[in-house]
Amino acid sequence: MINKIKSKLPFGVRKLIRHLYPFNKSNPYNYYHPRFNQLNISDYFLFRCDNFESIFIAENSLAIFSAEPIECKHLFYFFNVSGNKCGKFEIVSALFHYQLNIKTHMTGGEKIGSFIHQTIYSNDLLNKESDLKSNKLIFQHRGYTGYRSLNSKHDNYSFLHGNFGSMYFHKGKLLSLSTQRAEHSYTPQIIIKAGKFYELYFSNPTNKILKISITLILKSNKLSSIKTLYINPMGSYMFEYSSNSESEIGNISWKTNLPVGRAIVFENDGVLFDIFHS
Amino acid sequence: MSNYLFLVNVGDDIVSSVNISKFISNRRASSSEAINFKLGVYTQTKYSINWKKLDEVYFDGLNNIQLKSSDYNLEIGELAVVIPCSINLELKDNLRKLPKPLIRKVDSSPISERAAISFKRGGALSSYQGDFPFQMSTIKGNFLSFDSLTSNSQTGVINKLILINIFSQELTEKKKYSLYMANSITKKNIKKQSYCQNSAAIMGFDCLQDLPSVFYSKDTLGLPIFISYHKELSSNLSVEHSHPPSEFFFGESKFMGHQLLKKKWLTLLK
């Protein structure tokens, strides 16, 4: 019944209602969406230059949309774990995909942090596509990061697609459409195994400090609170966990005010690693 | 929205698995934390239009269920569709149409109802949180994906595209379909792989940095998973699915952008 009523409402009214209390408790975005020339939105990606090599597959959105190679200026803005800008790198390429090998000279020497991807095209090229010119279509970068252990015997990157963020860079500032709402609990469908070493990478794509409370759900169904952490706006945090106790094998869960509070998980056994979005 | 999960035999001694917990993936802190359900496991063999029940699995007091492709004697390319169901639903041994999966959401929190889908080869394991949306299983559709996940071009690395296709509605006949790999500049086809409905098309391919490529099928939609590994057994495994074309666009423009992009490419690809 509610869905039937909803479907009869004009889109603008539906959008407004979704952003009003109490309907907005799980809405991950702000109501206000900017409309300026060449607006493009990016996920908030992770770079690791510590024990890993990182690459990023940047999509040339207009070329892909037009089904032909088109010159694109790719811009990559890097941020440290405190949320401060630490580097920028730009390159021009007409390829459908550009592979960026992330090096510390691009990240201001930082070994771990986050980055976004932005693109700029000549207005002449964009004007050929009327839906882009009128801002009816907005490009989104959800590209892929690849990680390879520095100790790896064989050359093989493990890939991860973009997670969440809705960030953009405008007038020298990193901005985001993400917002914090009601408290949510996120429980990935994984089992924490004894003898493995876990690194969970959390990022805060909002302009408020983010609190994260991490809990282990033991086999016995007992809850064990293992960490509460606070992340600066646009910052990030690498949480490490390992246990050799069989009784602690269980699920892991965390509470945040992000409606999409996913993390990137590295599961290491000392030789090989697995990486996935929670 | 509700979702199927799947096991698949992709060959090369790679075992796929599904790990699913009774805990809700994403919920408001005030909502209930778990849901009780069971899993039905069905397969449709190459020449059949019927779904055959392979298993019916309960949590039995545990918080997680793990299923493995190696437990079901699947042929290469054969799928076992894993269906979260209500405890009371009767799962018949043979079906013409798959039951709709149980909705495992308890409020309006975003994110699909997923499971950990993993692939294991030797000691190497690679996972992602995945699903196959029920809505996708009700339409025939078409498929387009780019080569974003094909950067492992080093000597000795084996790359495969696994295209998972599930059609939950009744079939009257089993047809053969084609998956193509094409040069994305010239739009000329490089490779073709046949597959049938309710199976996984498995296409091995070489990654050449100077040869940008695109994968497509005009016959059915599908969920693309890219797997890379070195032929040496001690190498790690990379498994990831590529985004659907709608993810190139933000917000309200997703649907329109998706349609325009697919139309352009599928018109040019012959």
XYZ file of C-alpha atoms in Angstrom:
548
model
C 0.000 0.000 0.000
C 2.760 2.435 1.044
C 4.712 1.536 -2.088
C 1.631 2.201 -4.242
C 1.176 5.657 -2.725
C 4.893 6.346 -3.110
C 4.866 5.430 -6.810
C 2.109 7.975 -7.520
C 4.065 10.885 -6.025
C 6.206 13.117 -8.284
C 9.952 12.384 -8.033
C 10.784 15.718 -6.334
C 8.199 15.080 -3.584
C 9.457 11.514 -3.062
C 13.031 12.798 -2.768
C 11.995 15.468 -0.238
C 10.094 12.927 1.898
C 13.059 10.540 1.859
C 15.166 13.307 3.397
C 12.681 14.276 6.116
C 12.703 12.802 9.633
C 11.788 9.982 10.376
C 12.079 8.657 6.797
C 15.734 9.705 6.453
C 17.244 7.478 9.169
C 19.015 5.268 6.619
C 19.441 7.724 3.749
C 23.188 7.832 3.034
C 23.152 11.126 1.096
C 22.537 14.818 1.766
C 19.420 16.390 0.278
C 21.417 19.039 -1.518
C 23.146 17.827 -4.678
C 25.259 20.487 -6.390
C 24.944 21.132 -10.122
C 28.021 22.731 -11.615
C 29.796 22.265 -14.898
C 31.826 19.002 -15.022
C 30.600 17.726 -11.627
C 31.709 14.115 -11.226
C 31.421 11.975 -8.114
C 34.004 9.540 -6.763
C 34.120 6.729 -4.242
C 36.685 7.096 -1.470
C 39.442 4.599 -2.303
C 42.279 3.131 -0.214
C 45.953 3.331 -1.137
C 48.596 1.221 0.582
C 52.284 1.788 0.008
C 53.397 0.062 3.222
C 53.704 -3.679 2.650
C 51.703 -3.509 -0.568
C 51.879 -2.035 -4.042
C 48.650 -0.339 -5.062
C 47.297 0.327 -8.512
C 44.084 2.025 -9.561
C 42.105 1.427 -12.745
C 40.679 4.855 -13.591
C 37.747 4.915 -15.948
C 37.549 7.480 -18.748
C 33.805 7.937 -18.339
C 33.129 10.047 -21.441
C 35.113 7.699 -23.679
C 33.212 4.712 -22.275
C 29.900 6.546 -22.649
C 30.710 7.582 -26.233
C 32.212 4.176 -27.167
C 35.345 5.837 -28.582
C 38.696 7.038 -27.192
C 38.428 10.651 -25.957
C 41.106 12.790 -24.328
C 40.591 12.970 -20.566
C 42.463 14.725 -17.784
C 42.481 12.365 -14.781
C 43.082 13.992 -11.392
C 43.819 12.019 -8.235
C 43.667 13.729 -4.833
C 45.296 11.906 -1.919
C 44.425 12.290 1.775
C 46.240 11.026 4.860
C 44.591 9.106 7.699
C 43.866 12.406 9.488
C 41.820 13.576 6.507
C 44.305 16.192 5.267
C 45.226 16.515 1.609
C 48.707 15.106 1.111
C 49.138 14.853 -2.640
C 47.794 15.292 -6.138
C 48.607 13.644 -9.434
C 47.250 14.372 -12.886
C 47.645 12.783 -16.279
C 46.042 13.084 -19.711
C 44.993 9.919 -21.515
C 42.508 8.983 -24.226
C 42.360 5.305 -23.205
C 39.102 3.819 -21.915
C 40.989 2.901 -18.727
C 44.146 4.390 -17.299
C 46.218 2.318 -14.877
C 47.742 4.438 -12.104
C 50.655 2.932 -10.182
C 50.419 4.715 -6.845
C 53.805 5.812 -5.490
C 54.707 7.723 -2.326
C 55.858 10.751 -4.346
C 52.178 11.173 -5.308
C 50.918 10.752 -1.733
C 53.319 13.222 -0.087
C 55.253 10.335 1.454
C 52.164 8.908 3.213
C 52.064 5.103 3.213
C 48.343 4.618 3.879
C 45.386 6.845 3.146
C 42.486 7.551 0.853
C 42.064 9.126 -2.544
C 39.445 10.223 -5.007
C 39.380 10.266 -8.796
C 38.117 13.237 -10.830
C 37.976 13.816 -14.581
C 37.969 16.933 -16.763
C 37.041 17.088 -20.447
C 37.094 19.956 -22.921
C 33.719 21.709 -23.005
C 33.626 21.192 -26.798
C 33.631 17.429 -26.262
C 31.053 17.521 -23.483
C 28.722 19.780 -25.466
C 28.362 17.013 -28.055
C 26.411 15.015 -25.472
C 23.315 17.066 -24.622
C 22.437 15.018 -21.507
C 25.862 15.714 -20.046
C 25.747 19.394 -20.979
C 22.435 19.825 -19.186
C 23.713 17.876 -16.140
C 21.015 15.220 -16.611
C 23.828 12.673 -16.498
C 26.480 12.836 -13.772
C 29.528 10.594 -14.027
C 30.480 8.500 -11.040
C 33.910 6.907 -10.457
C 33.677 3.513 -8.824
C 36.962 2.264 -10.299
C 39.034 -0.629 -9.117
C 42.057 -0.747 -6.800
C 44.525 -3.616 -7.053
C 46.900 -4.647 -4.248
C 49.961 -6.849 -4.421
C 52.069 -7.886 -1.477
C 55.671 -6.655 -1.697
C 56.727 -10.127 -0.577
C 54.678 -11.808 -3.284
C 56.484 -14.479 -5.231
C 54.244 -14.080 -8.252
C 52.970 -10.950 -9.919
C 49.244 -10.874 -9.346
C 47.094 -7.992 -8.125
C 43.993 -8.651 -6.015
C 41.247 -6.284 -7.072
C 38.535 -4.477 -5.216
C 35.812 -2.289 -6.654
C 34.870 1.120 -5.234
C 32.985 0.979 -1.980
C 31.211 4.174 -1.025
C 31.961 7.856 -0.687
C 30.212 10.195 -3.145
C 33.075 12.684 -2.944
C 34.095 15.479 -5.288
C 36.684 18.224 -5.428
C 35.448 21.760 -5.986
C 37.145 25.151 -5.583
C 40.157 23.591 -3.860
C 38.109 21.627 -1.324
C 37.213 17.952 -0.860
C 33.440 17.751 -0.482
C 31.039 14.869 0.020
C 27.377 14.052 -0.447
C 27.601 11.396 2.301
C 26.131 12.081 5.677
C 25.739 10.469 9.095
C 22.260 9.400 10.206
C 20.829 7.010 12.812
C 23.136 4.412 14.339
C 23.556 1.343 12.104
C 25.055 -2.038 12.768
C 27.085 -3.704 10.027
C 27.885 -7.429 10.153
C 29.758 -8.814 7.140
C 28.966 -12.405 6.178
C 32.394 -13.660 7.178
C 33.834 -15.791 9.939
C 36.843 -14.471 11.813
C 39.297 -17.363 11.893
C 41.874 -18.247 14.525
C 45.477 -17.870 13.374
C 44.718 -15.255 10.714
C 45.681 -11.598 10.874
C 42.991 -9.085 9.913
C 43.307 -5.459 8.860
C 39.996 -3.635 8.570
C 40.209 -0.290 6.844
C 37.470 2.197 7.741
C 37.082 5.621 6.135
C 34.945 8.608 7.039
C 33.523 10.265 3.920
C 31.565 12.860 5.935
C 32.403 16.240 7.459
C 31.755 15.112 11.074
C 33.902 12.954 13.363
C 32.800 9.319 12.965
C 32.565 6.951 15.937
C 32.930 3.209 15.270
C 32.373 0.551 17.955
C 33.641 -2.903 16.986
C 32.282 -6.086 18.563
C 33.112 -9.754 18.142
C 30.183 -12.202 18.245
C 31.653 -15.360 19.738
C 30.580 -18.897 18.867
C 28.751 -18.965 22.195
C 26.772 -15.889 21.022
C 28.465 -13.800 23.705
C 29.421 -10.306 22.586
C 32.948 -9.080 23.138
C 33.561 -5.378 22.627
C 37.018 -5.030 21.134
C 37.517 -1.386 20.143
C 35.888 2.032 19.912
C 37.555 4.430 17.542
C 37.017 7.955 16.237
C 37.867 9.013 12.704
C 38.418 12.620 11.590
C 36.270 14.021 8.778
C 37.627 12.601 5.476
C 40.089 10.535 7.517
C 40.581 6.793 7.864
C 41.699 4.122 10.325
C 43.307 0.712 9.956
C 42.055 -1.612 12.690
C 44.128 -4.737 13.291
C 42.892 -7.947 14.867
C 44.130 -11.479 15.349
C 43.429 -14.290 17.763
C 44.720 -17.800 18.262
C 41.800 -18.793 20.447
C 39.391 -21.247 18.775
C 36.634 -20.095 21.123
C 36.901 -16.598 19.663
C 36.101 -17.732 16.126
C 32.943 -15.903 15.265
C 31.425 -12.978 13.430
C 32.500 -9.381 13.628
C 30.190 -6.399 13.743
C 30.458 -2.640 14.140
C 28.166 0.258 14.881
C 28.451 3.651 13.182
C 26.167 6.473 12.154
C 26.910 5.772 8.495
C 23.981 4.090 6.726
C 26.595 2.353 4.529
C 29.356 1.554 7.023
C 31.344 -0.927 4.997
C 35.046 -1.582 5.519
C 37.831 -3.040 3.400
C 39.124 -6.274 4.896
C 42.610 -7.760 4.419
C 42.819 -11.340 5.691
C 46.440 -12.515 5.935
C 47.816 -15.940 6.748
C 51.450 -14.819 6.739
C 52.093 -15.883 3.143
C 48.989 -15.144 1.076
C 46.271 -12.580 1.575
C 42.637 -12.118 0.666
C 41.026 -8.725 0.292
C 37.339 -7.891 0.058
C 34.714 -5.348 0.910
C 32.811 -6.209 4.021
C 14.818 -6.792 -3.342
C 15.879 -10.316 -2.470
C 18.828 -12.258 -3.737
C 20.023 -15.676 -4.796
C 23.530 -16.928 -4.071
C 25.440 -19.486 -6.076
C 28.144 -22.124 -6.171
C 29.935 -22.848 -9.421
C 32.506 -25.296 -10.732
C 34.964 -23.155 -12.724
C 37.497 -25.964 -13.276
C 41.255 -26.002 -12.490
C 40.523 -27.481 -9.046
C 39.064 -24.184 -7.871
C 36.393 -24.673 -5.211
C 33.737 -22.016 -4.770
C 31.942 -21.543 -1.487
C 29.179 -19.496 0.075
C 29.303 -18.353 3.690
C 26.087 -16.933 5.011
C 25.222 -15.909 8.552
C 21.888 -15.444 10.252
C 22.983 -11.907 11.213
C 21.527 -9.074 9.140
C 24.322 -7.510 7.044
C 23.226 -3.923 7.519
C 20.507 -2.680 9.834
C 19.642 0.151 12.134
C 21.017 -0.549 15.605
C 17.469 -0.602 16.957
C 16.286 -3.345 14.540
C 16.450 -7.071 15.213
C 19.946 -8.456 14.688
C 19.253 -11.872 13.180
C 16.738 -13.779 11.108
C 16.055 -17.496 11.011
C 15.846 -19.161 7.610
C 17.069 -22.212 5.711
C 18.854 -22.664 2.398
C 17.568 -24.583 -0.601
C 20.193 -25.673 -3.141
C 19.039 -26.358 -6.720
C 20.759 -27.076 -10.010
C 19.687 -27.301 -13.639
C 21.837 -29.612 -15.706
C 22.956 -28.766 -19.237
C 20.039 -30.271 -21.160
C 17.282 -29.979 -18.573
C 14.681 -27.288 -18.068
C 13.846 -28.532 -14.577
C 15.504 -27.508 -11.327
C 16.625 -30.447 -9.204
C 16.992 -30.102 -5.451
C 20.484 -30.934 -4.238
C 20.194 -29.974 -0.600
C 18.201 -28.295 2.137
C 20.386 -26.795 4.867
C 19.551 -25.420 8.331
C 21.616 -23.391 10.811
C 21.072 -26.064 13.485
C 21.970 -23.726 16.315
C 25.017 -22.237 14.599
C 25.406 -18.653 13.393
C 26.879 -19.460 9.965
C 26.423 -21.933 7.128
C 29.179 -22.700 4.668
C 28.478 -24.557 1.424
C 31.100 -25.720 -1.087
C 30.839 -26.511 -4.798
C 32.924 -29.649 -4.205
C 30.115 -31.093 -2.034
C 27.707 -31.276 -4.995
C 29.581 -32.969 -7.829
C 28.920 -30.131 -10.280
C 30.164 -30.334 -13.861
C 32.398 -27.527 -15.125
C 30.152 -24.517 -15.792
C 27.293 -25.987 -13.752
C 25.693 -23.784 -11.127
C 24.099 -24.637 -7.808
C 21.682 -21.853 -6.923
C 21.488 -21.242 -3.180
C 18.113 -19.878 -2.076
C 17.495 -18.364 1.357
C 13.946 -19.517 2.233
C 11.462 -19.329 5.042
C 11.793 -22.295 7.417
C 8.214 -23.383 6.622
C 8.531 -23.338 2.837
C 8.236 -26.797 1.319
C 11.104 -27.343 -1.098
C 10.094 -29.872 -3.746
C 12.611 -32.204 -5.349
C 11.880 -30.943 -8.861
C 10.716 -27.495 -9.912
C 10.044 -25.669 -13.190
C 10.495 -22.276 -11.537
C 12.774 -21.280 -8.646
C 11.162 -19.935 -5.468
C 11.675 -16.254 -4.772
C 14.430 -15.827 -2.165
C 13.453 -14.681 1.301
C 13.912 -10.968 1.972
C 16.608 -10.721 4.648
C 16.211 -7.017 5.336
C 14.629 -5.755 8.532
C 14.465 -2.021 7.765
C 15.286 0.460 4.995
C 19.068 0.324 5.497
C 20.841 0.182 2.141
C 23.007 -2.692 0.809
C 21.878 -5.950 -0.731
C 21.365 -9.118 1.243
C 24.650 -10.797 0.454
C 26.877 -13.668 1.442
C 30.623 -14.146 1.254
C 31.312 -15.806 -2.094
C 34.801 -17.311 -2.121
C 37.034 -19.187 -4.511
C 39.864 -21.389 -3.264
C 42.767 -22.862 -5.201
C 45.438 -24.684 -3.219
C 46.104 -22.487 -0.182
C 44.911 -19.304 -1.890
C 41.488 -17.906 -1.159
C 39.715 -14.884 -2.594
C 36.305 -13.596 -1.596
C 33.775 -10.903 -2.187
C 30.431 -10.062 -0.646
C 28.084 -11.022 -3.448
C 24.659 -12.114 -4.605
C 22.505 -12.548 -7.713
C 19.494 -10.200 -7.449
C 16.114 -11.892 -7.873
C 14.972 -9.088 -10.183
C 17.820 -9.886 -12.582
C 16.665 -13.505 -12.673
C 13.246 -12.583 -14.058
C 14.402 -10.979 -17.304
C 16.376 -12.236 -20.283
C 18.332 -8.991 -20.875
C 21.804 -8.535 -22.316
C 25.296 -8.093 -20.935
C 28.163 -5.621 -21.327
C 31.339 -5.342 -19.277
C 34.710 -3.707 -19.794
C 38.226 -4.989 -19.160
C 38.893 -2.994 -15.977
C 39.827 -6.131 -14.060
C 42.216 -7.602 -16.585
C 45.477 -5.939 -15.534
C 47.231 -9.133 -14.514
C 49.050 -9.521 -17.810
C 52.289 -11.057 -16.506
C 53.667 -14.290 -17.927
C 52.137 -17.358 -16.327
C 48.976 -15.597 -15.094
C 45.706 -17.246 -16.071
C 42.690 -14.951 -16.496
C 39.075 -16.077 -16.728
C 35.744 -14.352 -17.026
C 32.955 -16.296 -15.333
C 29.514 -15.087 -16.432
C 26.850 -16.274 -14.002
C 23.412 -16.523 -15.556
C 20.314 -17.399 -13.516
C 16.807 -17.287 -14.974
C 14.345 -18.206 -12.233
C 11.213 -18.349 -14.429
C 9.866 -21.335 -16.344
C 11.740 -22.382 -19.495
C 10.099 -24.106 -22.462
C 13.366 -25.085 -24.135
C 17.094 -24.866 -23.432
C 18.870 -22.646 -25.948
C 22.561 -22.088 -26.642
C 23.852 -18.545 -26.271
C 27.095 -16.732 -27.054
C 29.447 -14.640 -24.962
C 31.928 -12.522 -26.938
C 35.170 -10.736 -26.255
C 35.765 -7.855 -28.679
C 38.388 -5.194 -29.304
C 36.873 -2.065 -27.774
C 38.544 0.253 -30.337
C 37.742 -1.608 -33.574
C 34.664 -3.369 -32.075
C 35.747 -6.576 -33.848
C 35.144 -9.856 -32.069
C 38.228 -11.660 -30.778
C 36.728 -14.650 -29.025
C 33.413 -16.471 -28.624
C 32.205 -18.803 -25.889
C 28.944 -20.775 -25.968
C 26.813 -21.221 -22.875
C 23.299 -22.209 -21.997
C 20.779 -20.621 -19.679
C 21.241 -21.269 -15.955
C 24.927 -22.000 -16.194
C 28.236 -20.175 -15.986
C 29.993 -19.231 -19.200
C 33.736 -19.600 -18.625
C 36.019 -17.689 -20.963
C 39.788 -17.832 -20.578
C 41.611 -14.922 -22.194
C 45.024 -13.264 -22.510
C 45.464 -9.791 -21.075
C 47.290 -7.567 -23.504
C 47.814 -4.003 -22.292
C 47.709 -2.623 -25.851
C 44.479 -4.437 -26.676
C 41.556 -2.882 -24.797
C 38.613 -5.218 -24.783
C 34.947 -5.472 -23.988
C 32.827 -8.508 -23.133
C 29.220 -8.808 -24.210
C 26.244 -11.028 -24.866
C 23.115 -9.983 -26.717
C 21.352 -13.138 -25.506
C 21.144 -12.934 -21.712
C 22.222 -10.778 -18.834
C 24.749 -12.115 -16.347
C 26.961 -11.364 -13.422
C 30.621 -11.125 -14.466
C 33.359 -12.398 -12.143
C 36.981 -11.985 -13.143
C 39.454 -14.526 -11.752
C 43.238 -14.284 -12.084
C 45.929 -16.551 -10.716
C 49.442 -17.612 -11.525
C 49.812 -21.159 -12.833
C 52.124 -21.883 -9.871
C 49.985 -23.272 -7.062
C 51.592 -21.001 -4.452
C 50.249 -17.818 -6.045
C 47.411 -15.781 -4.641
C 44.047 -15.601 -6.341
C 42.248 -12.447 -7.452
C 38.460 -12.553 -7.689
C 36.245 -9.526 -8.209
C 33.038 -8.706 -10.028
C 32.841 -5.659 -12.246
C 30.231 -2.969 -11.714
C 27.192 -2.939 -13.991
C 27.189 -0.020 -16.493
C 24.623 1.865 -14.350
C 27.418 2.498 -11.820
C 29.153 4.839 -14.288
C 26.430 7.364 -13.376
C 25.355 8.984 -10.142
C 21.932 9.283 -8.520
C 18.860 9.850 -10.617
C 20.831 9.547 -13.867
C 21.793 5.881 -13.368
C 18.964 4.295 -15.331
C 19.066 6.684 -18.278
C 22.871 6.546 -18.479
C 22.863 2.755 -18.333
C 20.378 2.486 -21.206
C 22.177 5.014 -23.428
C 25.598 3.450 -22.834
C 24.460 -0.106 -23.513
C 22.548 0.915 -26.616
C 25.607 2.653 -28.095
C 27.958 -0.265 -27.482
C 25.603 -3.083 -28.425
C 24.730 -1.333 -31.693
C 28.416 -1.087 -32.616
C 29.343 -4.605 -31.532
C 28.274 -7.132 -34.164
